CSV table of N, CA and C in Angstrom, one decimal:
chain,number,residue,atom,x,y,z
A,1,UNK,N,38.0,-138.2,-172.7
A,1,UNK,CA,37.7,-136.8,-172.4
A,1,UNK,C,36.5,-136.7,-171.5
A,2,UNK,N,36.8,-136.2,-170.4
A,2,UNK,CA,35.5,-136.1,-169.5
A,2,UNK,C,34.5,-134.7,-170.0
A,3,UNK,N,34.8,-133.7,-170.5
A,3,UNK,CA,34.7,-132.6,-171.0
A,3,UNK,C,35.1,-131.2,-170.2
A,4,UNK,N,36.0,-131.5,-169.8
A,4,UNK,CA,37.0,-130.7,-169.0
A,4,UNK,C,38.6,-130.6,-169.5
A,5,UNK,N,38.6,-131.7,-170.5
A,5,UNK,CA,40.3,-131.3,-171.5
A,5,UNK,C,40.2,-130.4,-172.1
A,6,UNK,N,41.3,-129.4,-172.2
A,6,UNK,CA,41.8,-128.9,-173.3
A,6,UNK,C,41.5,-129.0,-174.5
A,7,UNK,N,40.7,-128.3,-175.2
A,7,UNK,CA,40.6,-128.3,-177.0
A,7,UNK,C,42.2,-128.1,-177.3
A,8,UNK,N,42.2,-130.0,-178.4
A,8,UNK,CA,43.1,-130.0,-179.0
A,8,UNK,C,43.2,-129.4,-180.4
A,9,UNK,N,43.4,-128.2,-180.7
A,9,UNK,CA,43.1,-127.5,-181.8
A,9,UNK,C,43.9,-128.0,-183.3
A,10,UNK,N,45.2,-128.6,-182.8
A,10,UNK,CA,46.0,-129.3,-183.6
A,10,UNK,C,44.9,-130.4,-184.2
A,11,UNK,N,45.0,-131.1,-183.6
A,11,UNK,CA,44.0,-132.7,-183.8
A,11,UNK,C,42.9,-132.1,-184.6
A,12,UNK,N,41.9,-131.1,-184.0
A,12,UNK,CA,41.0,-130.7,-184.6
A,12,UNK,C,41.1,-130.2,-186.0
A,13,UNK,N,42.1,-129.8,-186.3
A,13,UNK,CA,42.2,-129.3,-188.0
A,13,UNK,C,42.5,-130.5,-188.7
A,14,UNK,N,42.5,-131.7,-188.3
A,14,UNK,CA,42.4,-132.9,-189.5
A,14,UNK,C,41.3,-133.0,-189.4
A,15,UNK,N,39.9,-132.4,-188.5
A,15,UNK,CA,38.7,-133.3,-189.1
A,15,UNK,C,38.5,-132.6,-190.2
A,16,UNK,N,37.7,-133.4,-191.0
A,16,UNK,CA,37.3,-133.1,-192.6
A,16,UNK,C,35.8,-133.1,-192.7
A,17,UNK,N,34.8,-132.6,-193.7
A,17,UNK,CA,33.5,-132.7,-193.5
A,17,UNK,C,33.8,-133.5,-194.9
A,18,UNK,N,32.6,-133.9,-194.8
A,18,UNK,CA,32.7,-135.2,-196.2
A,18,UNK,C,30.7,-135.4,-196.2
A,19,UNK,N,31.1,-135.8,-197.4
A,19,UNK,CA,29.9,-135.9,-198.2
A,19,UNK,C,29.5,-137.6,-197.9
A,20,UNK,N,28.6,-138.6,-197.3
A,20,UNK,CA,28.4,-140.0,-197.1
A,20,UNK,C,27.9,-140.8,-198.8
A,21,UNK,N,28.7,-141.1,-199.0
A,21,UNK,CA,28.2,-141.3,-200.5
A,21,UNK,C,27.4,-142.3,-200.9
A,22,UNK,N,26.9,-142.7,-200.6
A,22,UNK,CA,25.9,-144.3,-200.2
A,22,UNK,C,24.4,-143.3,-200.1
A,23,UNK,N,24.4,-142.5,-198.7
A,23,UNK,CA,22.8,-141.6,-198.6
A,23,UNK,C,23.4,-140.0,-199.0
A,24,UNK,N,24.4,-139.6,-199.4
A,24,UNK,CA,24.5,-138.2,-199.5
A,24,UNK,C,24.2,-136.8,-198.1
A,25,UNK,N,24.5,-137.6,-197.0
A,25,UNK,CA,24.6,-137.3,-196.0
A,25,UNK,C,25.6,-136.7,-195.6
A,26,UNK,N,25.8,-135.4,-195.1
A,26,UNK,CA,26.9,-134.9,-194.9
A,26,UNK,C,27.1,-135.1,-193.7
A,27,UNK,N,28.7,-135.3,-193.0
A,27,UNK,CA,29.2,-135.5,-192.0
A,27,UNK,C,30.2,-135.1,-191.8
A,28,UNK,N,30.9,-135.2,-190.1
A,28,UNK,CA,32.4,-134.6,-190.0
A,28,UNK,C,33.1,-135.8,-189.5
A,29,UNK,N,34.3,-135.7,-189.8
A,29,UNK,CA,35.1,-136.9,-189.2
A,29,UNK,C,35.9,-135.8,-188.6
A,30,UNK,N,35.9,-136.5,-187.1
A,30,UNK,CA,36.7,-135.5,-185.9
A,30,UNK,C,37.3,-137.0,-185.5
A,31,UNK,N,38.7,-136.8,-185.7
A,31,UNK,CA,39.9,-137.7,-185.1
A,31,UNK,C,40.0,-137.4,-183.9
A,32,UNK,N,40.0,-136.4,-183.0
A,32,UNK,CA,39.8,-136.0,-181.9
A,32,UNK,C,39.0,-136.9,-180.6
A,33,UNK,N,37.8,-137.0,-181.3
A,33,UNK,CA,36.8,-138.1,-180.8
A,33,UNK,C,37.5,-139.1,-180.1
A,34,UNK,N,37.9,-139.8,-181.0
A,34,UNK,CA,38.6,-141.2,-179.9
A,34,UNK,C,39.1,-141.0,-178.4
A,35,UNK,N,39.3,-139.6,-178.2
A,35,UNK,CA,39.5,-139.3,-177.1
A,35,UNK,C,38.4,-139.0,-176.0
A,36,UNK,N,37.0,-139.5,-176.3
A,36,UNK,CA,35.7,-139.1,-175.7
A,36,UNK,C,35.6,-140.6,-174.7
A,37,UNK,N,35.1,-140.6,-174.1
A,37,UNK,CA,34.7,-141.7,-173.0
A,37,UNK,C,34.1,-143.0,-173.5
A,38,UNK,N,34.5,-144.3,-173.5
A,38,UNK,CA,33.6,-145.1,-174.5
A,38,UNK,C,34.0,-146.6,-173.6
A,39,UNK,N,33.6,-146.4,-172.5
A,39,UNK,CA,33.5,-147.5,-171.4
A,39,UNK,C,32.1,-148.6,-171.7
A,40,UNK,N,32.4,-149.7,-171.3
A,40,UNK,CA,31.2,-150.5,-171.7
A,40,UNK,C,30.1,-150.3,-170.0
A,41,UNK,N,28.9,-150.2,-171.1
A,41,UNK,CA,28.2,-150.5,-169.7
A,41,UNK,C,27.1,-151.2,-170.2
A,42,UNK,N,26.3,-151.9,-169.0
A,42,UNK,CA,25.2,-152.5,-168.7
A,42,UNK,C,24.3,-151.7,-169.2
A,43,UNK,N,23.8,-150.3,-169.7
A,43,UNK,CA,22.9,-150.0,-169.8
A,43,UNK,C,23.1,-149.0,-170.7
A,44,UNK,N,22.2,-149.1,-171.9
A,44,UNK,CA,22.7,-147.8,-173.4
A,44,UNK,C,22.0,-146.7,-172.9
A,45,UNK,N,23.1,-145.2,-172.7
A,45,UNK,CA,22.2,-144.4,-172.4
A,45,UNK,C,20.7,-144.2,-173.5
A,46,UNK,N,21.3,-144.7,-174.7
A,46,UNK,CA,20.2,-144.1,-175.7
A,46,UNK,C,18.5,-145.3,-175.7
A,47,UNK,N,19.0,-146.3,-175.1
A,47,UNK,CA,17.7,-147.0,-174.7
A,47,UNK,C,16.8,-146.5,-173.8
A,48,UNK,N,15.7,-146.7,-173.9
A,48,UNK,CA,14.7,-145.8,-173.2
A,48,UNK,C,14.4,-146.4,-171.8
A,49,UNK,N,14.7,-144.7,-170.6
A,49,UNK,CA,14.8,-145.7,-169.5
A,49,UNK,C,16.4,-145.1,-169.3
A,50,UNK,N,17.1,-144.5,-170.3
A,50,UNK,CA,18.9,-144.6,-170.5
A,50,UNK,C,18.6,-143.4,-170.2
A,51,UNK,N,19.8,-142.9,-169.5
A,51,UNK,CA,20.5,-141.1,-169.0
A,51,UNK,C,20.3,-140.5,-169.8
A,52,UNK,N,20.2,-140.8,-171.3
A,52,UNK,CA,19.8,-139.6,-172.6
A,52,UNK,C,18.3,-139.7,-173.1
A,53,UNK,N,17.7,-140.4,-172.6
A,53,UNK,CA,16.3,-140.9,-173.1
A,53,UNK,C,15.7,-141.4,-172.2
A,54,UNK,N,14.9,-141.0,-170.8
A,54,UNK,CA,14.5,-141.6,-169.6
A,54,UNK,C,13.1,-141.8,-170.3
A,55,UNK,N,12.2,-140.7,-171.4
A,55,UNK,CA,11.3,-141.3,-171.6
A,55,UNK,C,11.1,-142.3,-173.0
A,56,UNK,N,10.0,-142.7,-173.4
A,56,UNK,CA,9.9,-143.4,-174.7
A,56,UNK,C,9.7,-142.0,-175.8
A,57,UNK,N,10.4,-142.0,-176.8
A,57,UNK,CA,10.6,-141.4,-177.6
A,57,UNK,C,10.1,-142.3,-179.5
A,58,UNK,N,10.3,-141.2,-180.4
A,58,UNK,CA,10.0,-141.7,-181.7
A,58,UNK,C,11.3,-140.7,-182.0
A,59,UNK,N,11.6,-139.6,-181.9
A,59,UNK,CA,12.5,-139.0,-182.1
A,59,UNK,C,13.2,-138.0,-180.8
A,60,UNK,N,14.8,-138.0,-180.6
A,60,UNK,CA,15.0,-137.2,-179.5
A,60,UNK,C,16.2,-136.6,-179.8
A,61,UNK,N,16.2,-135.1,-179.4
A,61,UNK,CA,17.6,-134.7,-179.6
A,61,UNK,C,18.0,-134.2,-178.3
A,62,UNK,N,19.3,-133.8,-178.2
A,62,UNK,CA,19.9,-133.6,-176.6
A,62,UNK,C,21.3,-133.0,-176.9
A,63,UNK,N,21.9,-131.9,-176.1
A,63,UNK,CA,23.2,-131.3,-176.4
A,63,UNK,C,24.5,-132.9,-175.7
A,64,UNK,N,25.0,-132.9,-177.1
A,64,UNK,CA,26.3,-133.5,-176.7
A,64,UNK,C,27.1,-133.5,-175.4
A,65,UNK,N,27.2,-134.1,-174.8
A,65,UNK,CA,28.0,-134.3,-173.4
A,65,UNK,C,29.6,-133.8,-173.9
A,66,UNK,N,30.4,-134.3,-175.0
A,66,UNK,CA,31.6,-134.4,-175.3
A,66,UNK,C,31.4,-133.6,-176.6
A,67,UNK,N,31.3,-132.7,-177.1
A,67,UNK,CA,31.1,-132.0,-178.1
A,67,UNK,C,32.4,-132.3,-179.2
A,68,UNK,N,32.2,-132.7,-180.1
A,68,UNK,CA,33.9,-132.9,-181.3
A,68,UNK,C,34.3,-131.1,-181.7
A,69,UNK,N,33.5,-129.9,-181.2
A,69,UNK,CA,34.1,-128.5,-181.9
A,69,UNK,C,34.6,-127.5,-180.7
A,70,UNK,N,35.1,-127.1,-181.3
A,70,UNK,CA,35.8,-126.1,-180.0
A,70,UNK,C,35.0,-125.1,-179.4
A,71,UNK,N,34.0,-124.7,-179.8
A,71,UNK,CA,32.6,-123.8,-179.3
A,71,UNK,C,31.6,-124.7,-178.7
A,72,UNK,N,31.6,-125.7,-178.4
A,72,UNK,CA,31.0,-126.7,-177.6
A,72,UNK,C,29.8,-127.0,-178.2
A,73,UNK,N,29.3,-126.5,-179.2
A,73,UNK,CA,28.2,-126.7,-180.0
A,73,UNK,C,28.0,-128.4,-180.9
A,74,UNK,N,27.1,-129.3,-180.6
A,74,UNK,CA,26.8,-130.2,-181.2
A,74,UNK,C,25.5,-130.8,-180.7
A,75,UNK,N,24.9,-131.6,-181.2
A,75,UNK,CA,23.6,-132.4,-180.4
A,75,UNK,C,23.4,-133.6,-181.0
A,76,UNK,N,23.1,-134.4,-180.3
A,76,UNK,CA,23.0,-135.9,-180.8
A,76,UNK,C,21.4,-135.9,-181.1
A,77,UNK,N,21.1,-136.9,-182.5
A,77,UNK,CA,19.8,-137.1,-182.5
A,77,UNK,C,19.8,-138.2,-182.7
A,78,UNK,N,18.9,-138.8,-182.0
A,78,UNK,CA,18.7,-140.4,-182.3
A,78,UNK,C,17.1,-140.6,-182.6
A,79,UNK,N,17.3,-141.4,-184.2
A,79,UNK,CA,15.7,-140.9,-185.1
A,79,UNK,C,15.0,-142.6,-184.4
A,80,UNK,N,15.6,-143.3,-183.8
A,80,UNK,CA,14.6,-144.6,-183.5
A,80,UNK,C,15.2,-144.9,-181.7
A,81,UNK,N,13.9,-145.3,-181.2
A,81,UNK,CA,14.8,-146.0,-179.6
A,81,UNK,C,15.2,-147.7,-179.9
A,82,UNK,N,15.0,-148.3,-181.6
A,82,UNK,CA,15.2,-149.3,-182.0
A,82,UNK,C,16.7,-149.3,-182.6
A,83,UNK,N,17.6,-150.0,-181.3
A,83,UNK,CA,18.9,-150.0,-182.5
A,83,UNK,C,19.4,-151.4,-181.6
């Protein structure tokens, strides 16, 4: 998905929100997703210095490129630049 497809609305009514039961973290599973861009590259955007994180951070958040909801609403946070 570059973010110019069509919301698949079908696909989208299997995701489920769910409870992570290990930290009690709540989350969504969007089956949809697989369809988002996941090319390998040389360089993690989320390392610092990366297209999502050019500076050094301790915490950062940023609107989703590929959003999983049909209102384009999501944001990625990434709590360490250690991964």
């Amino acid at each position: 998905m570059s973010g110019s497809e069509p919301f698949d609305s079908e696909l989208a009514a299997s995701a489920g929100y769910r409870i992570d039961p290990l930290s009690g973290a709540p989350a969504w599973m969007v089956p949809a997703r697989q369809g988002r861009p996941n090319l390998p590259s040389e360089a993690c955007p989320f390392c610092v210095g990366g297209v999502e994180a050019p500076e050094p951070y301790d915490v950062l958040a940023f609107p989703n490129r590929w959003p999983p909801f049909e209102n384009g609403r999501a944001e990625i946070v990434l709590y360490t630049s250690e991964h």
